[in-house]
PDB file of C-alpha atoms in Angstrom:
ATOM      1  CA  HIS O   1     -18.478   0.500   8.167  1.00 35.00           C
ATOM      2  CA  ARG O   2     -17.344   0.145  11.881  1.00 37.00           C
ATOM      3  CA  ASP O   3     -14.282   2.010  12.603  1.00 41.00           C
ATOM      4  CA  LEU O   4     -11.063   0.636  12.095  1.00 39.00           C
ATOM      5  CA  HIS O   5      -9.557   1.994  15.353  1.00 40.00           C
ATOM      6  CA  SER O   6     -11.971   0.432  17.754  1.00 42.00           C
ATOM      7  CA  PHE O   7     -10.348  -3.079  17.395  1.00 43.00           C
ATOM      8  CA  PRO O   8      -7.029  -4.190  18.598  1.00 49.00           C
ATOM      9  CA  THR O   9      -3.802  -3.756  16.375  1.00 53.00           C
ATOM     10  CA  ARG O  10      -4.235  -7.344  14.722  1.00 59.00           C
ATOM     11  CA  ARG O  11      -7.961  -7.052  14.002  1.00 69.00           C
ATOM     12  CA  SER O  12      -7.631  -3.389  12.925  1.00 70.00           C
ATOM     13  CA  SER O  13      -4.766  -4.670  10.208  1.00 78.00           C
ATOM     14  CA  ASP O  14      -6.977  -7.553   9.225  1.00 84.00           C
ATOM     15  CA  LEU O  15      -9.814  -5.309   8.902  1.00 85.00           C
ATOM     16  CA  LEU O  16      -7.511  -2.927   6.339  1.00 88.00           C
ATOM     17  CA  ALA O  17      -6.358  -6.061   4.400  1.00 91.00           C
ATOM     18  CA  SER O  18      -9.948  -7.268   3.814  1.00 91.00           C
ATOM     19  CA  LYS O  19     -10.942  -3.894   2.755  1.00 91.00           C
ATOM     20  CA  LEU O  20      -8.223  -3.301   0.245  1.00 94.00           C
ATOM     21  CA  ALA O  21      -9.082  -7.012  -1.362  1.00 94.00           C
ATOM     22  CA  ASP O  22     -12.569  -5.987  -1.431  1.00 94.00           C
ATOM     23  CA  SER O  23     -11.846  -2.678  -3.010  1.00 93.00           C
ATOM     24  CA  ALA O  24      -9.636  -4.735  -5.610  1.00 95.00           C
ATOM     25  CA  ASP O  25     -12.653  -6.878  -6.178  1.00 94.00           C
ATOM     26  CA  VAL O  26     -10.226  -9.806  -5.116  1.00 94.00           C
ATOM     27  CA  ARG O  27     -12.754 -13.019  -5.342  1.00 91.00           C
ATOM     28  CA  PRO O  28     -12.206 -16.822  -6.048  1.00 90.00           C
ATOM     29  CA  GLY O  29     -10.441 -17.764  -9.569  1.00 90.00           C
ATOM     30  CA  CYS O  30      -8.196 -14.489  -9.051  1.00 94.00           C
ATOM     31  CA  ASP O  31      -4.521 -14.966  -9.164  1.00 96.00           C
ATOM     32  CA  THR O  32      -3.271 -12.348  -6.839  1.00 97.00           C
ATOM     33  CA  LEU O  33       0.127 -10.975  -5.712  1.00 98.00           C
ATOM     34  CA  ASP O  34       0.586  -9.494  -2.331  1.00 98.00           C
ATOM     35  CA  VAL O  35       3.477  -7.150  -2.696  1.00 98.00           C
ATOM     36  CA  GLY O  36       5.421  -6.082   0.421  1.00 97.00           C
ATOM     37  CA  CYS O  37       3.915  -8.928   2.516  1.00 96.00           C
ATOM     38  CA  GLY O  38       6.127  -8.749   5.171  1.00 94.00           C
ATOM     39  CA  PRO O  39       5.971 -11.835   7.204  1.00 94.00           C
ATOM     40  CA  GLY O  40       2.797 -12.847   5.572  1.00 95.00           C
ATOM     41  CA  GLU O  41       0.002 -11.735   7.739  1.00 93.00           C
ATOM     42  CA  SER O  42      -1.957 -10.152   4.875  1.00 94.00           C
ATOM     43  CA  THR O  43      -0.953 -13.209   2.477  1.00 96.00           C
ATOM     44  CA  TYR O  44      -2.565 -15.680   4.841  1.00 95.00           C
ATOM     45  CA  LEU O  45      -5.540 -13.599   5.419  1.00 93.00           C
ATOM     46  CA  LEU O  46      -6.032 -13.944   1.641  1.00 92.00           C
ATOM     47  CA  HIS O  47      -5.363 -17.530   1.574  1.00 92.00           C
ATOM     48  CA  GLN O  48      -7.838 -18.199   4.438  1.00 89.00           C
ATOM     49  CA  ARG O  49     -10.504 -15.847   2.380  1.00 84.00           C
ATOM     50  CA  PHE O  50     -10.589 -18.677  -0.158  1.00 81.00           C
ATOM     51  CA  ALA O  51      -9.568 -21.753   1.771  1.00 76.00           C
ATOM     52  CA  ALA O  52     -13.324 -22.491   2.555  1.00 65.00           C
ATOM     53  CA  GLY O  53     -14.657 -21.699  -0.923  1.00 60.00           C
ATOM     54  CA  ASP O  54     -15.273 -23.983  -4.088  1.00 60.00           C
ATOM     55  CA  THR O  55     -12.139 -26.231  -4.444  1.00 56.00           C
ATOM     56  CA  ALA O  56     -12.766 -26.580  -8.114  1.00 53.00           C
ATOM     57  CA  VAL O  57     -11.898 -22.732  -8.295  1.00 67.00           C
ATOM     58  CA  ARG O  58      -8.442 -22.394  -7.464  1.00 79.00           C
ATOM     59  CA  SER O  59      -6.797 -19.172  -6.764  1.00 87.00           C
ATOM     60  CA  ARG O  60      -3.054 -18.500  -6.616  1.00 93.00           C
ATOM     61  CA  ILE O  61      -2.054 -16.135  -4.090  1.00 95.00           C
ATOM     62  CA  VAL O  62       1.565 -15.085  -3.729  1.00 97.00           C
ATOM     63  CA  GLY O  63       3.324 -12.732  -1.380  1.00 98.00           C
ATOM     64  CA  VAL O  64       6.372 -10.871  -2.313  1.00 98.00           C
ATOM     65  CA  ASP O  65       9.051  -9.172  -0.064  1.00 97.00           C
ATOM     66  CA  ILE O  66      12.373  -7.630  -0.329  1.00 97.00           C
ATOM     67  CA  THR O  67      13.475  -8.713   3.042  1.00 96.00           C
ATOM     68  CA  PRO O  68      14.819 -12.470   3.456  1.00 96.00           C
ATOM     69  CA  ALA O  69      14.157 -12.798   7.161  1.00 96.00           C
ATOM     70  CA  HIS O  70      10.416 -11.730   6.168  1.00 96.00           C
ATOM     71  CA  ILE O  71      10.087 -14.505   3.703  1.00 97.00           C
ATOM     72  CA  GLU O  72      11.622 -17.207   6.121  1.00 96.00           C
ATOM     73  CA  MET O  73       9.064 -15.967   8.813  1.00 96.00           C
ATOM     74  CA  ALA O  74       6.136 -16.437   6.442  1.00 96.00           C
ATOM     75  CA  LEU O  75       7.289 -19.863   5.169  1.00 96.00           C
ATOM     76  CA  SER O  76       7.817 -21.069   8.632  1.00 95.00           C
ATOM     77  CA  ARG O  77       4.100 -20.967   9.269  1.00 92.00           C
ATOM     78  CA  ARG O  78       2.850 -22.419   6.134  1.00 93.00           C
ATOM     79  CA  ASN O  79       1.377 -26.067   5.997  1.00 90.00           C
ATOM     80  CA  GLY O  80       1.340 -27.402   2.373  1.00 87.00           C
ATOM     81  CA  ASP O  81       2.536 -25.419  -0.642  1.00 87.00           C
ATOM     82  CA  SER O  82       0.039 -22.284  -0.677  1.00 89.00           C
ATOM     83  CA  PRO O  83       0.304 -19.502  -0.219  1.00 94.00           C
ATOM     84  CA  GLU O  84       3.346 -19.026  -2.204  1.00 96.00           C
ATOM     85  CA  PHE O  85       6.309 -16.682  -0.610  1.00 97.00           C
ATOM     86  CA  VAL O  86       9.048 -14.970  -3.090  1.00 98.00           C
ATOM     87  CA  LEU O  87      11.863 -13.059  -2.224  1.00 98.00           C
ATOM     88  CA  GLY O  88      11.816 -10.073  -4.808  1.00 97.00           C
ATOM     89  CA  ASP O  89      12.003  -6.153  -5.237  1.00 97.00           C
ATOM     90  CA  ALA O  90       8.607  -4.575  -5.860  1.00 97.00           C
ATOM     91  CA  THR O  91      10.592  -2.086  -8.504  1.00 97.00           C
ATOM     92  CA  ASN O  92      11.750  -5.267 -10.420  1.00 98.00           C
ATOM     93  CA  LEU O  93       9.089  -7.951  -9.894  1.00 98.00           C
ATOM     94  CA  PRO O  94      10.342 -11.546 -10.353  1.00 97.00           C
ATOM     95  CA  PHE O  95       7.322 -12.779 -12.633  1.00 98.00           C
ATOM     96  CA  PRO O  96       6.752 -13.078 -16.368  1.00 98.00           C
ATOM     97  CA  SER O  97       4.270 -10.527 -17.693  1.00 98.00           C
ATOM     98  CA  GLY O  98       0.516 -11.277 -17.551  1.00 97.00           C
ATOM     99  CA  SER O  99       1.060 -13.498 -14.551  1.00 97.00           C
ATOM    100  CA  PHE O 100      -1.780 -12.089 -12.181  1.00 98.00           C
ATOM    101  CA  ASP O 101      -5.474 -10.879 -12.079  1.00 97.00           C
ATOM    102  CA  ARG O 102      -4.906  -8.911  -8.962  1.00 97.00           C
ATOM    103  CA  VAL O 103      -1.896  -7.008  -7.511  1.00 98.00           C
ATOM    104  CA  LEU O 104      -2.341  -5.715  -4.039  1.00 98.00           C
ATOM    105  CA  ALA O 105       0.039  -3.313  -1.921  1.00 97.00           C
ATOM    106  CA  LEU O 106      -0.800  -2.599   1.821  1.00 94.00           C
ATOM    107  CA  GLU O 107       0.936   0.517   3.335  1.00 91.00           C
ATOM    108  CA  CYS O 108       4.271  -0.358   1.554  1.00 94.00           C
ATOM    109  CA  ALA O 109       4.405   1.458  -1.932  1.00 95.00           C
ATOM    110  CA  PHE O 110       5.320   5.004  -0.088  1.00 94.00           C
ATOM    111  CA  HIS O 111       8.575   3.181   1.177  1.00 93.00           C
ATOM    112  CA  PHE O 112       9.889   1.995  -2.148  1.00 95.00           C
ATOM    113  CA  PRO O 113      12.749   3.940  -3.694  1.00 93.00           C
ATOM    114  CA  ASP O 114      10.358   5.257  -6.568  1.00 96.00           C
ATOM    115  CA  ARG O 115       6.687   4.222  -6.240  1.00 96.00           C
ATOM    116  CA  ARG O 116       6.553   4.758 -10.205  1.00 97.00           C
ATOM    117  CA  LYS O 117       8.526   1.875 -10.794  1.00 98.00           C
ATOM    118  CA  PHE O 118       6.374  -0.317  -8.864  1.00 98.00           C
ATOM    119  CA  PHE O 119       3.171   0.931 -10.879  1.00 98.00           C
ATOM    120  CA  ALA O 120       4.844   0.157 -13.991  1.00 98.00           C
ATOM    121  CA  GLU O 121       5.943  -3.425 -12.671  1.00 98.00           C
ATOM    122  CA  ALA O 122       2.251  -3.875 -11.499  1.00 98.00           C
ATOM    123  CA  PHE O 123       0.737  -3.106 -14.854  1.00 98.00           C
ATOM    124  CA  ARG O 124       3.140  -5.387 -16.609  1.00 98.00           C
ATOM    125  CA  ILE O 125       2.415  -8.388 -14.559  1.00 98.00           C
ATOM    126  CA  LEU O 126      -1.562  -7.856 -14.692  1.00 98.00           C
ATOM    127  CA  ARG O 127      -3.464  -9.682 -17.211  1.00 97.00           C
ATOM    128  CA  PRO O 128      -6.004  -7.847 -18.968  1.00 96.00           C
ATOM    129  CA  GLY O 129      -8.998  -6.790 -17.072  1.00 95.00           C
ATOM    130  CA  GLY O 130      -6.702  -6.898 -14.156  1.00 97.00           C
ATOM    131  CA  ARG O 131      -6.575  -4.475 -11.146  1.00 97.00           C
ATOM    132  CA  ILE O 132      -4.547  -3.106  -8.684  1.00 97.00           C
ATOM    133  CA  GLY O 133      -5.409  -2.235  -5.051  1.00 97.00           C
ATOM    134  CA  ILE O 134      -3.121  -0.075  -3.037  1.00 96.00           C
ATOM    135  CA  ALA O 135      -3.342   1.187   0.456  1.00 94.00           C
ATOM    136  CA  ASP O 136      -0.832   4.222   0.439  1.00 93.00           C
ATOM    137  CA  VAL O 137       0.052   7.419   2.590  1.00 87.00           C
ATOM    138  CA  LEU O 138       0.333  10.453   0.789  1.00 87.00           C
ATOM    139  CA  PRO O 139       0.975  14.212   2.140  1.00 80.00           C
ATOM    140  CA  THR O 140      -2.036  16.466   1.952  1.00 71.00           C
ATOM    141  CA  ALA O 141      -2.265  19.254  -0.793  1.00 65.00           C
ATOM    142  CA  ARG O 142      -1.814  21.660   2.502  1.00 70.00           C
ATOM    143  CA  ALA O 143       1.276  20.090   3.674  1.00 62.00           C
ATOM    144  CA  ASP O 144       2.767  19.635   0.336  1.00 61.00           C
ATOM    145  CA  THR O 145       2.198  23.745  -0.344  1.00 62.00           C
ATOM    146  CA  MET O 146       4.116  24.388   3.000  1.00 62.00           C
ATOM    147  CA  ARG O 147       6.777  22.190   2.434  1.00 62.00           C
ATOM    148  CA  ARG O 148       7.236  23.644  -0.927  1.00 63.00           C
ATOM    149  CA  ARG O 149       6.920  27.310   0.251  1.00 61.00           C
ATOM    150  CA  THR O 150       9.430  26.330   3.335  1.00 65.00           C
ATOM    151  CA  ARG O 151      12.220  24.885   0.890  1.00 62.00           C
ATOM    152  CA  ARG O 152      11.953  28.081  -1.102  1.00 68.00           C
ATOM    153  CA  LEU O 153      12.548  30.353   1.906  1.00 64.00           C
ATOM    154  CA  LEU O 154      15.768  27.936   2.892  1.00 67.00           C
ATOM    155  CA  PRO O 155      19.220  28.444   1.514  1.00 72.00           C
ATOM    156  CA  ARG O 156      19.771  25.823  -1.370  1.00 71.00           C
ATOM    157  CA  SER O 157      22.543  24.382   0.872  1.00 69.00           C
ATOM    158  CA  LEU O 158      19.857  23.333   3.407  1.00 67.00           C
ATOM    159  CA  ARG O 159      17.030  22.147   1.142  1.00 64.00           C
ATOM    160  CA  SER O 160      18.640  18.590   0.639  1.00 67.00           C
ATOM    161  CA  SER O 161      18.969  18.227   4.407  1.00 67.00           C
ATOM    162  CA  ILE O 162      15.409  19.212   5.089  1.00 61.00           C
ATOM    163  CA  ASP O 163      14.367  16.476   2.047  1.00 62.00           C
ATOM    164  CA  ARG O 164      16.563  13.823   3.832  1.00 65.00           C
ATOM    165  CA  LEU O 165      14.700  14.758   7.276  1.00 64.00           C
ATOM    166  CA  MET O 166      11.366  14.393   5.864  1.00 60.00           C
ATOM    167  CA  GLY O 167      12.373  11.047   4.438  1.00 58.00           C
ATOM    168  CA  GLU O 168      13.574   9.892   7.945  1.00 64.00           C
ATOM    169  CA  VAL O 169      10.323  11.114   9.632  1.00 60.00           C
ATOM    170  CA  THR O 170       7.871   9.463   7.065  1.00 64.00           C
ATOM    171  CA  LYS O 171      10.100   6.829   5.874  1.00 71.00           C
ATOM    172  CA  THR O 172       9.135   8.039   2.470  1.00 84.00           C
ATOM    173  CA  PRO O 173      11.732   9.015  -0.135  1.00 86.00           C
ATOM    174  CA  ASP O 174      11.301  12.647  -1.671  1.00 83.00           C
ATOM    175  CA  VAL O 175      10.238  11.135  -4.880  1.00 89.00           C
ATOM    176  CA  ASN O 176       7.144   9.745  -3.456  1.00 91.00           C
ATOM    177  CA  LEU O 177       5.941  12.759  -1.631  1.00 87.00           C
ATOM    178  CA  VAL O 178       3.087  13.745  -4.112  1.00 90.00           C
ATOM    179  CA  THR O 179      -0.408  14.592  -3.533  1.00 91.00           C
ATOM    180  CA  LEU O 180      -3.221  12.632  -4.494  1.00 93.00           C
ATOM    181  CA  PRO O 181      -3.950  14.414  -7.831  1.00 93.00           C
ATOM    182  CA  ARG O 182      -0.314  13.987  -9.002  1.00 94.00           C
ATOM    183  CA  TYR O 183      -0.393  10.052  -7.728  1.00 96.00           C
ATOM    184  CA  LEU O 184      -3.596   9.345  -9.830  1.00 97.00           C
ATOM    185  CA  ASP O 185      -1.909  10.975 -12.803  1.00 97.00           C
ATOM    186  CA  GLN O 186       1.159   8.591 -12.360  1.00 97.00           C
ATOM    187  CA  LEU O 187      -1.096   5.634 -12.329  1.00 97.00           C
ATOM    188  CA  ARG O 188      -2.788   7.124 -15.503  1.00 97.00           C
ATOM    189  CA  THR O 189       0.387   7.723 -17.340  1.00 97.00           C
ATOM    190  CA  ILE O 190       1.452   3.785 -16.609  1.00 97.00           C
ATOM    191  CA  GLY O 191      -1.812   2.898 -18.522  1.00 97.00           C
ATOM    192  CA  PHE O 192      -4.249   2.317 -15.351  1.00 97.00           C
ATOM    193  CA  THR O 193      -7.951   3.550 -15.752  1.00 96.00           C
ATOM    194  CA  ASP O 194     -11.083   3.947 -13.622  1.00 95.00           C
ATOM    195  CA  LEU O 195      -9.188   4.812 -10.617  1.00 96.00           C
ATOM    196  CA  VAL O 196     -11.221   5.161  -7.453  1.00 94.00           C
ATOM    197  CA  PRO O 197      -9.658   6.890  -4.429  1.00 93.00           C
ATOM    198  CA  GLN O 198     -10.824   6.842  -0.794  1.00 91.00           C
ATOM    199  CA  ASN O 199      -9.413   8.884   1.766  1.00 88.00           C
ATOM    200  CA  ILE O 200      -9.677   6.719   5.217  1.00 82.00           C
ATOM    201  CA  SER O 201      -7.356   8.799   7.256  1.00 77.00           C
ATOM    202  CA  ASP O 202     -10.220   9.410  10.020  1.00 75.00           C
ATOM    203  CA  GLN O 203     -10.400   5.444  10.308  1.00 69.00           C
ATOM    204  CA  VAL O 204      -6.655   5.190  10.507  1.00 66.00           C
ATOM    205  CA  PHE O 205      -4.626   7.851  12.071  1.00 60.00           C
ATOM    206  CA  PRO O 206      -6.506   8.385  15.308  1.00 62.00           C
ATOM    207  CA  TYR O 207      -5.943   4.704  16.161  1.00 59.00           C
ATOM    208  CA  PHE O 208      -2.401   4.889  14.934  1.00 58.00           C
ATOM    209  CA  ALA O 209      -1.761   7.993  17.341  1.00 58.00           C
ATOM    210  CA  ARG O 210      -3.090   6.120  20.304  1.00 62.00           C
ATOM    211  CA  GLN O 211      -0.690   3.280  19.800  1.00 57.00           C
ATOM    212  CA  TRP O 212       2.171   5.619  18.985  1.00 54.00           C
ATOM    213  CA  GLN O 213       1.329   7.338  22.426  1.00 60.00           C
ATOM    214  CA  ARG O 214       1.405   4.139  24.012  1.00 61.00           C
ATOM    215  CA  ILE O 215       4.630   3.256  22.927  1.00 52.00           C
ATOM    216  CA  SER O 216       6.439   6.471  22.856  1.00 57.00           C
ATOM    217  CA  ARG O 217       4.517   7.843  25.842  1.00 57.00           C
ATOM    218  CA  SER O 218       4.219  11.099  24.146  1.00 49.00           C
ATOM    219  CA  ASP O 219       0.864  13.239  24.307  1.00 46.00           C
ATOM    220  CA  THR O 220       1.293  14.806  20.792  1.00 47.00           C
ATOM    221  CA  PRO O 221       1.498  12.124  18.118  1.00 44.00           C
ATOM    222  CA  GLU O 222      -1.567  12.891  16.323  1.00 46.00           C
ATOM    223  CA  ARG O 223      -0.730  16.553  16.225  1.00 47.00           C
ATOM    224  CA  VAL O 224       2.779  15.509  14.835  1.00 42.00           C
ATOM    225  CA  LEU O 225       0.993  13.272  12.157  1.00 41.00           C
ATOM    226  CA  ARG O 226      -1.121  16.014  11.182  1.00 47.00           C
ATOM    227  CA  ALA O 227       1.647  18.499  11.073  1.00 43.00           C
ATOM    228  CA  HIS O 228       3.379  16.710   8.747  1.00 41.00           C
ATOM    229  CA  GLY O 229       0.312  16.285   6.691  1.00 43.00           C
ATOM    230  CA  GLN O 230       0.053  12.616   6.392  1.00 43.00           C
ATOM    231  CA  ASP O 231      -3.163  11.354   4.512  1.00 43.00           C
ATOM    232  CA  SER O 232      -3.934   7.777   4.238  1.00 41.00           C
ATOM    233  CA  SER O 233      -5.800   6.970   0.901  1.00 41.00           C
ATOM    234  CA  VAL O 234      -6.826   4.110  -1.050  1.00 41.00           C
ATOM    235  CA  ALA O 235      -6.478   3.901  -4.906  1.00 38.00           C
ATOM    236  CA  ALA O 236      -8.163   0.616  -5.538  1.00 38.00           C
ATOM    237  CA  ARG O 237     -10.559  -1.115  -8.096  1.00 38.00           C
ATOM    238  CA  SER O 238      -8.260   0.454 -10.620  1.00 36.00           C
ATOM    239  CA  GLU O 239      -9.161  -1.597 -13.859  1.00 37.00           C
ATOM    240  CA  GLU O 240      -5.999  -2.253 -15.749  1.00 35.00           C
ATOM    241  CA  ARG O 241      -7.808  -2.500 -19.256  1.00 34.00           C
ATOM    242  CA  ARG O 242     -11.515  -2.582 -20.162  1.00 30.00           C
ATOM    243  CA  VAL O 243     -11.373  -5.747 -21.896  1.00 32.00           C
ATOM    244  CA  GLY O 244      -9.786  -9.287 -21.464  1.00 35.00           C
ATOM    245  CA  LYS O 245      -9.581 -11.923 -18.946  1.00 40.00           C
ATOM    246  CA  GLU O 246     -11.540 -11.738 -15.966  1.00 44.00           C
ATOM    247  CA  CYS O 247     -11.646 -13.808 -12.995  1.00 52.00           C
ATOM    248  CA  ARG O 248     -14.180 -16.753 -12.959  1.00 47.00           C
TER     249      ARG O 248
END
């Protein structure tokens, strides 16, 4: 694989979105929900992925986002009636149970108020045999240990302040600051099986650090990222159930 950080920003984002779709085995015939789609870049990429394929094998591609302005931006670019864009909350998805074959969440789940609620909703709307693909950000085991030790040393009155600060720095609620083993346990508790995590930090953070340096004119962005122990992982190709409907 070529390094993601050797390409311009848009190209790198497209590569990551494509990697996630490949990991979740998104293919023609799969009805796919793109959660946290923003202004629709990843959703349109999925749509283009199948646009030139067999027209007899239809794929429903839907983007959902909680921000009205994002949905408006996505719809303003659309020609025709596909892909679909829906205003909605990832922790309370506005779809009936068993609506999709694939659910994707590209670098958004760590922002949700409680990621476990999203896991439960994704499981609910997936059909038997469906898969979830998540590109997410998790603290490393070392960073998590340091955070817990630091909290124990602080007066109880300061602990909530530290938690709020970490949330502001990482844009991640405290409930979502879990290491990979616990993250996978949360998915299993919901009912997902055959989890395949992949660490892509080395392909993502060096490029992100250079972009941050360019924007902030700081010479230490990557060191700050590593100090906070941020670790980008993909939990993908997670089969919902072993039997049932598969994409054509």
